[in-house]
Amino acid sequence: MFERPASGERAVLVQLDLNQGALDERLSELRLLAVSAGASVEAVIGGRRAKPDPALFAGRGKVDEIAEVLRVHDADLVIFNHALSPAQQRNLERSLECRVIDRTALILDIFAQRARSHEGKLQVELAQLDHLSTRLVRGWTHLERQKGGIGLRGPGETQLETDRRLLGTRVKTLKERLARIEKQRRVRRRGRLGRGVLSVSLVGYTNAGKSTLFNALTKAGAYAADQLFATLDTTSRRLYVGEGGNVVLSDTVGFIRDLPHSLVAAFHSTLEETASADLLLHVVDAASEDREAQVDAVNRVLVEIGAGDVPQIMVMNKIDLTQAEAAVNRDEYGKIDRVFLSARTGEGLSLLRDALAEAARASAAAPEDPAGSSPNLTDIDPIQT
Ligand SMILES: Nc1nc2c(ncn2[C@@H]2O[C@H](COP(=O)(O)OP(=O)(O)OP(=O)(O)O)[C@@H](O)[C@H]2O)c(=O)[nH]1
């Protein structure tokens, strides 16, 4: 139902300078996103505008330029590194006679390809339907092909009304199923997480190295790849960290700037685990020139999902690519707030283990919640050993 760039689709990327800054990083990120979605990038078109054109996003001259580049490269897909309104997208497709998608659709597509668990798939579908629902207007009936036709259409209904009705029914079903799964998860997790176990979630910008670090710490074989959003489903492992005892470590979905709102909403129950963790390991690609903007983007999403107040240790990863040495930094109260390491070479990994042990000891020493259940108890998926 959702329009996905088929593998090997020949794409032209378009990014306009609208004074947002970090243009090079944004563009290389778009490239990586496009490749992650399975497209081959044939050309990149830049440009400058004070503000987007209401009808076409780009100016008429720019649209003509895109048409010419499409022709020269025999490309069949245009990807804008921006959020297009439904009308802009439709007008561009008419004008260019080719499929046009925006950044949100591209990210949703990658999520759709990566989702493995039942819950992940339902969440992605919900986000896609949300995106699609704004695009259901006359002459824009994506669901046409999907519908069987005879027997499905209600009496006197227009195509558009039928589409809306089908969409509404599906959204309701998805929400009900997700609510059921969430409830089951809560019950399971309550039984599983013993007292005195520190729950730690890995968070970070996509490609920062979360899965590599998760594997290095747990030797678990989580899927690490030089692709964006390789990890979509939360995986949790119990980890013995020496004298401090046990922690439960969870690898989670990577964040990205301008994360589509529909995705944040759909992934709410998965992200909620992050919000209820005792400690976040915020993994940063220390070798990226874009790292400060990435840290900000991650922190913004954390606030959005209610995890803004969870204590963090910043893990400056990939020091093998920088001049930095393995080290630990403490804040003014003597608490570890930064660890420099390389998940790939293992340099500095023992410092992080020690930091986790220290956090686990501090948490075990903290006074118990009189109600008997800590508000910080994390929802965890089954612990695979
Ligand atoms: N040089 C170097 N590369 C690293 C290091 N850690 C991870 N990488 C590489 O960075 C890329 C991304 O790593 P992942 O572990 O998949 O990153 P992630 O944060 O889980 O990515 P998402 O699933 O997109 O959120 C892979 O190519 C890793 O091999 C490191 O310490 N040094």
mmCIF file of C-alpha atoms in Angstrom, residues 38-367:
data_model
loop_
_atom_site.group_PDB
_atom_site.id
_atom_site.type_symbol
_atom_site.label_atom_id
_atom_site.label_comp_id
_atom_site.label_asym_id
_atom_site.label_seq_id
_atom_site.Cartn_x
_atom_site.Cartn_y
_atom_site.Cartn_z
ATOM 1 C CA GLY A 38 17.623 0.355 -1.472
ATOM 2 C CA ALA A 39 17.797 3.220 -4.003
ATOM 3 C CA SER A 40 20.811 4.041 -6.144
ATOM 4 C CA VAL A 41 21.665 7.722 -6.024
ATOM 5 C CA GLU A 42 22.173 9.041 -9.567
ATOM 6 C CA ALA A 43 22.423 12.763 -8.936
ATOM 7 C CA VAL A 44 22.130 15.426 -6.275
ATOM 8 C CA ILE A 45 20.535 18.808 -6.856
ATOM 9 C CA GLY A 46 21.023 21.750 -4.531
ATOM 10 C CA GLY A 47 19.607 25.240 -4.472
ATOM 11 C CA ARG A 48 18.758 28.175 -2.286
ATOM 12 C CA ARG A 49 15.402 29.623 -1.329
ATOM 13 C CA ALA A 50 14.262 32.028 1.353
ATOM 14 C CA LYS A 51 11.141 29.903 1.899
ATOM 15 C CA PRO A 52 9.456 26.995 0.140
ATOM 16 C CA ASP A 53 7.124 27.623 -2.774
ATOM 17 C CA PRO A 54 3.575 26.743 -1.633
ATOM 18 C CA ALA A 55 2.738 24.838 -4.816
ATOM 19 C CA LEU A 56 5.984 23.108 -5.795
ATOM 20 C CA PHE A 57 8.290 23.544 -2.778
ATOM 21 C CA ALA A 58 11.095 24.478 -5.221
ATOM 22 C CA GLY A 59 10.864 27.288 -7.788
ATOM 23 C CA ARG A 60 9.691 26.704 -11.362
ATOM 24 C CA GLY A 61 13.260 26.957 -12.707
ATOM 25 C CA LYS A 62 14.500 24.406 -10.180
ATOM 26 C CA VAL A 63 11.705 21.999 -11.114
ATOM 27 C CA ASP A 64 12.723 22.290 -14.780
ATOM 28 C CA GLU A 65 16.312 21.547 -13.756
ATOM 29 C CA ILE A 66 15.179 18.439 -11.860
ATOM 30 C CA ALA A 67 13.211 17.285 -14.931
ATOM 31 C CA GLU A 68 16.320 17.639 -17.083
ATOM 32 C CA VAL A 69 18.507 15.740 -14.599
ATOM 33 C CA LEU A 70 15.883 12.978 -14.396
ATOM 34 C CA ARG A 71 15.968 12.663 -18.170
ATOM 35 C CA VAL A 72 19.775 12.650 -18.448
ATOM 36 C CA HIS A 73 20.170 10.009 -15.738
ATOM 37 C CA ASP A 74 17.119 8.005 -16.710
ATOM 38 C CA ALA A 75 16.045 8.198 -13.062
ATOM 39 C CA ASP A 76 12.579 7.293 -11.810
ATOM 40 C CA LEU A 77 12.389 8.695 -8.302
ATOM 41 C CA VAL A 78 12.942 12.116 -6.730
ATOM 42 C CA ILE A 79 13.646 12.344 -3.011
ATOM 43 C CA PHE A 80 13.292 15.712 -1.294
ATOM 44 C CA ASN A 81 15.240 16.176 1.920
ATOM 45 C CA HIS A 82 12.318 18.108 3.372
ATOM 46 C CA ALA A 83 8.748 17.563 4.477
ATOM 47 C CA LEU A 84 6.464 18.120 1.483
ATOM 48 C CA SER A 85 2.809 19.004 1.883
ATOM 49 C CA PRO A 86 0.428 16.604 0.125
ATOM 50 C CA ALA A 87 -0.334 19.300 -2.469
ATOM 51 C CA GLN A 88 3.352 19.993 -3.156
ATOM 52 C CA GLN A 89 4.043 16.314 -3.586
ATOM 53 C CA ARG A 90 1.098 15.902 -5.961
ATOM 54 C CA ASN A 91 2.022 18.961 -8.039
ATOM 55 C CA LEU A 92 5.642 17.857 -8.280
ATOM 56 C CA GLU A 93 4.642 14.380 -9.413
ATOM 57 C CA ARG A 94 2.388 15.835 -12.095
ATOM 58 C CA SER A 95 5.028 18.259 -13.231
ATOM 59 C CA LEU A 96 7.921 15.795 -13.264
ATOM 60 C CA GLU A 97 5.873 12.773 -14.351
ATOM 61 C CA CYS A 98 7.695 10.645 -11.864
ATOM 62 C CA ARG A 99 7.356 9.543 -8.279
ATOM 63 C CA VAL A 100 8.369 12.092 -5.635
ATOM 64 C CA ILE A 101 8.799 11.246 -1.978
ATOM 65 C CA ASP A 102 9.845 13.324 0.987
ATOM 66 C CA ARG A 103 12.107 12.668 3.916
ATOM 67 C CA THR A 104 9.307 11.356 6.118
ATOM 68 C CA ALA A 105 8.194 8.802 3.522
ATOM 69 C CA LEU A 106 11.806 7.710 3.054
ATOM 70 C CA ILE A 107 12.336 7.145 6.786
ATOM 71 C CA LEU A 108 9.001 5.343 7.081
ATOM 72 C CA ASP A 109 10.029 3.126 4.203
ATOM 73 C CA ILE A 110 13.269 2.132 5.899
ATOM 74 C CA PHE A 111 11.397 1.375 9.085
ATOM 75 C CA ALA A 112 8.969 -0.753 7.076
ATOM 76 C CA GLN A 113 11.826 -2.768 5.642
ATOM 77 C CA ARG A 114 13.562 -3.237 8.976
ATOM 78 C CA ALA A 115 10.660 -4.069 11.275
ATOM 79 C CA ARG A 116 10.968 -7.692 12.315
ATOM 80 C CA SER A 117 8.777 -8.239 15.340
ATOM 81 C CA HIS A 118 5.007 -8.349 15.079
ATOM 82 C CA GLU A 119 4.773 -5.232 17.225
ATOM 83 C CA GLY A 120 7.356 -3.366 15.147
ATOM 84 C CA LYS A 121 5.446 -4.130 11.957
ATOM 85 C CA LEU A 122 2.164 -2.934 13.415
ATOM 86 C CA GLN A 123 3.804 0.268 14.652
ATOM 87 C CA VAL A 124 5.291 1.024 11.252
ATOM 88 C CA GLU A 125 2.006 0.362 9.495
ATOM 89 C CA LEU A 126 0.226 2.721 11.858
ATOM 90 C CA ALA A 127 2.780 5.458 11.150
ATOM 91 C CA GLN A 128 2.472 4.898 7.405
ATOM 92 C CA LEU A 129 -1.312 5.092 7.489
ATOM 93 C CA ASP A 130 -1.070 8.310 9.462
ATOM 94 C CA HIS A 131 1.209 9.769 6.783
ATOM 95 C CA LEU A 132 -1.045 8.453 4.046
ATOM 96 C CA SER A 133 -4.243 9.796 5.595
ATOM 97 C CA THR A 134 -3.138 13.387 4.959
ATOM 98 C CA ARG A 135 -2.652 12.493 1.327
ATOM 99 C CA LEU A 136 -6.117 11.120 0.710
ATOM 100 C CA VAL A 137 -7.764 13.774 -1.366
ATOM 101 C CA ARG A 138 -9.663 13.725 -4.602
ATOM 102 C CA GLY A 139 -7.584 12.354 -7.456
ATOM 103 C CA TRP A 140 -5.072 10.853 -5.045
ATOM 104 C CA THR A 141 -6.342 7.431 -4.212
ATOM 105 C CA HIS A 142 -3.512 5.170 -3.164
ATOM 106 C CA LEU A 143 -5.880 2.568 -1.834
ATOM 107 C CA GLU A 144 -7.480 1.991 -5.216
ATOM 108 C CA ARG A 145 -5.134 -0.814 -6.152
ATOM 109 C CA GLN A 146 -5.366 -2.343 -2.738
ATOM 110 C CA LYS A 147 -9.131 -2.649 -2.689
ATOM 111 C CA GLY A 148 -10.881 -5.596 -4.252
ATOM 112 C CA GLY A 149 -13.601 -3.347 -5.709
ATOM 113 C CA ILE A 150 -16.783 -5.410 -6.094
ATOM 114 C CA GLY A 151 -18.332 -6.126 -2.743
ATOM 115 C CA LEU A 152 -16.150 -3.683 -0.878
ATOM 116 C CA ARG A 153 -17.634 -0.406 -1.907
ATOM 117 C CA GLY A 154 -20.579 0.832 0.119
ATOM 118 C CA PRO A 155 -23.719 2.084 -1.634
ATOM 119 C CA GLY A 156 -23.337 5.549 -3.075
ATOM 120 C CA GLU A 157 -19.829 5.945 -1.709
ATOM 121 C CA THR A 158 -17.201 7.770 -3.675
ATOM 122 C CA GLN A 159 -13.761 6.248 -4.014
ATOM 123 C CA LEU A 160 -12.459 8.811 -1.584
ATOM 124 C CA GLU A 161 -15.028 7.978 1.082
ATOM 125 C CA THR A 162 -14.318 4.286 0.686
ATOM 126 C CA ASP A 163 -10.605 4.894 1.064
ATOM 127 C CA ARG A 164 -11.154 6.957 4.195
ATOM 128 C CA ARG A 165 -13.426 4.318 5.672
ATOM 129 C CA LEU A 166 -10.950 1.501 4.959
ATOM 130 C CA LEU A 167 -8.148 3.536 6.413
ATOM 131 C CA GLY A 168 -10.105 4.392 9.554
ATOM 132 C CA THR A 169 -11.030 0.745 10.126
ATOM 133 C CA ARG A 170 -7.460 -0.409 9.709
ATOM 134 C CA VAL A 171 -6.081 2.267 12.041
ATOM 135 C CA LYS A 172 -8.590 1.222 14.706
ATOM 136 C CA THR A 173 -7.630 -2.455 14.363
ATOM 137 C CA LEU A 174 -3.930 -1.641 14.568
ATOM 138 C CA LYS A 175 -4.372 0.486 17.675
ATOM 139 C CA GLU A 176 -6.371 -2.260 19.383
ATOM 140 C CA ARG A 177 -3.755 -4.891 18.580
ATOM 141 C CA LEU A 178 -0.925 -2.676 19.767
ATOM 142 C CA ALA A 179 -2.737 -1.952 23.013
ATOM 143 C CA ARG A 180 -3.131 -5.697 23.620
ATOM 144 C CA ILE A 181 0.565 -6.364 22.976
ATOM 145 C CA GLU A 182 1.561 -3.503 25.265
ATOM 146 C CA LYS A 183 -0.563 -4.918 28.072
ATOM 147 C CA GLN A 184 0.968 -8.382 27.690
ATOM 148 C CA ARG A 185 4.408 -6.848 27.748
ATOM 149 C CA ARG A 186 3.697 -4.979 30.977
ATOM 150 C CA VAL A 187 2.542 -8.164 32.690
ATOM 151 C CA ARG A 188 5.607 -10.109 31.489
ATOM 152 C CA ARG A 189 8.093 -7.476 32.459
ATOM 153 C CA ARG A 190 6.694 -7.103 35.945
ATOM 154 C CA GLY A 191 7.400 -10.741 36.625
ATOM 155 C CA ARG A 192 10.825 -10.635 35.132
ATOM 156 C CA LEU A 193 12.647 -7.662 36.471
ATOM 157 C CA GLY A 194 13.893 -8.481 39.924
ATOM 158 C CA ARG A 195 14.700 -5.828 42.503
ATOM 159 C CA GLY A 196 18.240 -4.503 42.493
ATOM 160 C CA VAL A 197 18.629 -4.843 38.740
ATOM 161 C CA LEU A 198 19.535 -1.603 37.036
ATOM 162 C CA SER A 199 17.793 -1.094 33.710
ATOM 163 C CA VAL A 200 19.978 0.635 31.162
ATOM 164 C CA SER A 201 18.919 1.702 27.656
ATOM 165 C CA LEU A 202 21.265 2.503 24.813
ATOM 166 C CA VAL A 203 20.111 5.571 22.919
ATOM 167 C CA GLY A 204 21.791 7.567 20.216
ATOM 168 C CA TYR A 205 21.696 8.982 16.758
ATOM 169 C CA THR A 206 21.327 6.434 14.005
ATOM 170 C CA ASN A 207 24.690 4.860 13.083
ATOM 171 C CA ALA A 208 26.385 6.064 16.284
ATOM 172 C CA GLY A 209 27.359 2.484 17.080
ATOM 173 C CA LYS A 210 24.721 1.367 19.607
ATOM 174 C CA SER A 211 24.420 -2.187 18.321
ATOM 175 C CA THR A 212 28.183 -2.583 18.092
ATOM 176 C CA LEU A 213 28.495 -1.436 21.682
ATOM 177 C CA PHE A 214 25.617 -3.662 22.770
ATOM 178 C CA ASN A 215 27.385 -6.635 21.161
ATOM 179 C CA ALA A 216 30.738 -5.729 22.623
ATOM 180 C CA LEU A 217 29.232 -5.536 26.104
ATOM 181 C CA THR A 218 27.056 -8.620 25.853
ATOM 182 C CA LYS A 219 28.681 -10.574 23.007
ATOM 183 C CA ALA A 220 25.142 -11.100 21.800
ATOM 184 C CA GLY A 221 25.316 -10.740 18.060
ATOM 185 C CA ALA A 222 22.745 -7.956 17.625
ATOM 186 C CA TYR A 223 22.558 -6.796 14.035
ATOM 187 C CA ALA A 224 25.156 -4.067 13.398
ATOM 188 C CA ALA A 225 25.483 -2.635 9.931
ATOM 189 C CA ASP A 226 26.571 0.533 8.230
ATOM 190 C CA GLN A 227 22.974 1.216 7.423
ATOM 191 C CA LEU A 228 20.614 3.610 9.062
ATOM 192 C CA PHE A 229 18.074 2.135 11.453
ATOM 193 C CA ALA A 230 19.514 -1.360 11.407
ATOM 194 C CA THR A 231 17.910 -1.903 14.806
ATOM 195 C CA LEU A 232 14.192 -1.378 15.191
ATOM 196 C CA ASP A 233 13.086 -3.801 17.812
ATOM 197 C CA THR A 234 14.251 -3.485 21.356
ATOM 198 C CA THR A 235 16.516 -6.316 22.442
ATOM 199 C CA SER A 236 17.390 -6.770 26.098
ATOM 200 C CA ARG A 237 20.104 -8.800 27.801
ATOM 201 C CA ARG A 238 21.047 -9.282 31.391
ATOM 202 C CA LEU A 239 24.642 -8.310 31.947
ATOM 203 C CA TYR A 240 26.893 -9.078 34.899
ATOM 204 C CA VAL A 241 29.088 -6.082 35.624
ATOM 205 C CA GLY A 242 31.304 -7.386 38.392
ATOM 206 C CA GLU A 243 30.773 -6.407 41.984
ATOM 207 C CA GLY A 244 27.969 -4.009 41.179
ATOM 208 C CA GLY A 245 25.804 -6.946 40.192
ATOM 209 C CA ASN A 246 23.418 -7.168 37.283
ATOM 210 C CA VAL A 247 22.114 -4.673 34.841
ATOM 211 C CA VAL A 248 19.608 -5.231 32.058
ATOM 212 C CA LEU A 249 20.845 -3.567 28.899
ATOM 213 C CA SER A 250 18.467 -2.694 26.044
ATOM 214 C CA ASP A 251 19.400 -1.743 22.501
ATOM 215 C CA THR A 252 16.779 0.543 20.966
ATOM 216 C CA VAL A 253 15.850 2.230 17.736
ATOM 217 C CA GLY A 254 18.216 4.962 16.556
ATOM 218 C CA PHE A 255 17.091 8.580 16.458
ATOM 219 C CA ILE A 256 17.453 11.079 13.662
ATOM 220 C CA ARG A 257 16.860 14.801 13.340
ATOM 221 C CA ASP A 258 13.318 15.711 12.372
ATOM 222 C CA LEU A 259 12.112 12.234 13.264
ATOM 223 C CA PRO A 260 8.652 12.018 11.701
ATOM 224 C CA HIS A 261 6.102 12.751 14.359
ATOM 225 C CA SER A 262 3.879 9.901 13.229
ATOM 226 C CA LEU A 263 6.759 7.518 13.926
ATOM 227 C CA VAL A 264 7.346 8.821 17.421
ATOM 228 C CA ALA A 265 3.643 8.416 18.113
ATOM 229 C CA ALA A 266 3.456 4.923 16.628
ATOM 230 C CA PHE A 267 6.588 3.736 18.407
ATOM 231 C CA HIS A 268 5.362 5.136 21.663
ATOM 232 C CA SER A 269 5.223 1.871 23.578
ATOM 233 C CA THR A 270 8.699 0.847 22.410
ATOM 234 C CA LEU A 271 10.138 4.242 23.240
ATOM 235 C CA GLU A 272 8.380 4.191 26.577
ATOM 236 C CA GLU A 273 10.894 1.596 27.680
ATOM 237 C CA THR A 274 13.565 4.221 27.234
ATOM 238 C CA ALA A 275 11.592 6.678 29.322
ATOM 239 C CA SER A 276 11.323 4.239 32.219
ATOM 240 C CA ALA A 277 14.982 3.163 32.220
ATOM 241 C CA ASP A 278 17.124 3.909 35.286
ATOM 242 C CA LEU A 279 20.032 5.058 33.159
ATOM 243 C CA LEU A 280 20.613 5.956 29.515
ATOM 244 C CA LEU A 281 23.866 5.321 27.707
ATOM 245 C CA HIS A 282 23.785 8.061 25.101
ATOM 246 C CA VAL A 283 26.069 6.768 22.340
ATOM 247 C CA VAL A 284 27.702 9.481 20.229
ATOM 248 C CA ASP A 285 29.754 9.066 17.059
ATOM 249 C CA ALA A 286 32.717 11.098 18.303
ATOM 250 C CA ALA A 287 34.263 11.004 14.827
ATOM 251 C CA SER A 288 31.319 12.776 13.187
ATOM 252 C CA GLU A 289 31.616 16.503 12.537
ATOM 253 C CA ASP A 290 27.882 16.633 13.030
ATOM 254 C CA ARG A 291 28.031 15.171 16.543
ATOM 255 C CA GLU A 292 26.790 18.204 18.451
ATOM 256 C CA ALA A 293 23.697 18.559 16.276
ATOM 257 C CA GLN A 294 23.131 14.823 16.632
ATOM 258 C CA VAL A 295 23.347 14.994 20.420
ATOM 259 C CA ASP A 296 20.822 17.862 20.389
ATOM 260 C CA ALA A 297 18.489 15.941 18.087
ATOM 261 C CA VAL A 298 18.612 12.891 20.358
ATOM 262 C CA ASN A 299 17.979 14.969 23.466
ATOM 263 C CA ARG A 300 15.001 16.628 21.795
ATOM 264 C CA VAL A 301 13.430 13.252 21.002
ATOM 265 C CA LEU A 302 14.148 12.097 24.554
ATOM 266 C CA VAL A 303 12.215 15.064 25.922
ATOM 267 C CA GLU A 304 9.396 14.359 23.472
ATOM 268 C CA ILE A 305 9.037 10.773 24.707
ATOM 269 C CA GLY A 306 9.237 11.755 28.360
ATOM 270 C CA ALA A 307 12.825 10.557 28.916
ATOM 271 C CA GLY A 308 14.364 13.998 29.328
ATOM 272 C CA ASP A 309 14.987 13.502 33.043
ATOM 273 C CA VAL A 310 16.497 10.016 32.966
ATOM 274 C CA PRO A 311 20.182 10.198 34.012
ATOM 275 C CA GLN A 312 22.623 9.819 31.127
ATOM 276 C CA ILE A 313 26.182 8.713 30.630
ATOM 277 C CA MET A 314 27.480 10.022 27.325
ATOM 278 C CA VAL A 315 29.491 7.361 25.503
ATOM 279 C CA MET A 316 31.880 9.014 23.067
ATOM 280 C CA ASN A 317 32.302 6.118 20.647
ATOM 281 C CA LYS A 318 34.672 5.509 17.695
ATOM 282 C CA ILE A 319 37.738 7.031 19.370
ATOM 283 C CA ASP A 320 39.812 4.787 17.089
ATOM 284 C CA LEU A 321 38.946 7.347 14.384
ATOM 285 C CA THR A 322 39.821 10.375 16.517
ATOM 286 C CA GLN A 323 42.767 11.625 18.567
ATOM 287 C CA ALA A 324 40.979 10.932 21.848
ATOM 288 C CA GLU A 325 42.188 8.367 24.390
ATOM 289 C CA ALA A 326 40.048 5.962 26.357
ATOM 290 C CA ALA A 327 38.988 7.913 29.445
ATOM 291 C CA VAL A 328 36.282 8.655 31.952
ATOM 292 C CA ASN A 329 34.957 12.067 32.827
ATOM 293 C CA ARG A 330 33.210 12.934 36.095
ATOM 294 C CA ASP A 331 30.801 15.763 36.770
ATOM 295 C CA GLU A 332 31.084 18.223 39.652
ATOM 296 C CA TYR A 333 29.435 15.733 42.029
ATOM 297 C CA GLY A 334 31.905 12.996 41.120
ATOM 298 C CA LYS A 335 29.428 11.024 39.020
ATOM 299 C CA ILE A 336 30.643 9.587 35.721
ATOM 300 C CA ASP A 337 29.071 11.591 32.922
ATOM 301 C CA ARG A 338 31.249 10.685 29.929
ATOM 302 C CA VAL A 339 33.222 7.661 28.752
ATOM 303 C CA PHE A 340 35.501 7.719 25.718
ATOM 304 C CA LEU A 341 35.846 4.339 24.010
ATOM 305 C CA SER A 342 35.799 2.359 20.794
ATOM 306 C CA ALA A 343 33.115 -0.294 20.596
ATOM 307 C CA ARG A 344 34.862 -1.720 17.556
ATOM 308 C CA THR A 345 38.367 -2.178 18.994
ATOM 309 C CA GLY A 346 37.214 -2.660 22.579
ATOM 310 C CA GLU A 347 39.458 0.134 23.828
ATOM 311 C CA GLY A 348 37.907 1.732 26.920
ATOM 312 C CA LEU A 349 35.166 -0.877 27.177
ATOM 313 C CA SER A 350 36.283 -1.925 30.655
ATOM 314 C CA LEU A 351 35.876 1.698 31.766
ATOM 315 C CA LEU A 352 32.252 1.574 30.729
ATOM 316 C CA ARG A 353 31.732 -1.735 32.528
ATOM 317 C CA ASP A 354 33.168 -0.148 35.658
ATOM 318 C CA ALA A 355 30.892 2.848 35.206
ATOM 319 C CA LEU A 356 27.876 0.534 34.942
ATOM 320 C CA ALA A 357 28.991 -1.363 38.048
ATOM 321 C CA GLU A 358 29.294 1.927 39.902
ATOM 322 C CA ALA A 359 25.794 2.960 38.803
ATOM 323 C CA ALA A 360 24.400 -0.446 39.791
ATOM 324 C CA ARG A 361 25.994 -0.189 43.250
ATOM 325 C CA ALA A 362 24.659 3.329 43.746
ATOM 326 C CA SER A 363 21.168 2.179 42.729
ATOM 327 C CA ALA A 364 21.309 -0.846 45.064
ATOM 328 C CA ALA A 365 22.340 1.440 47.927
ATOM 329 C CA ALA A 366 19.503 3.879 47.257
ATOM 330 C CA PRO A 367 16.577 3.696 49.720
#
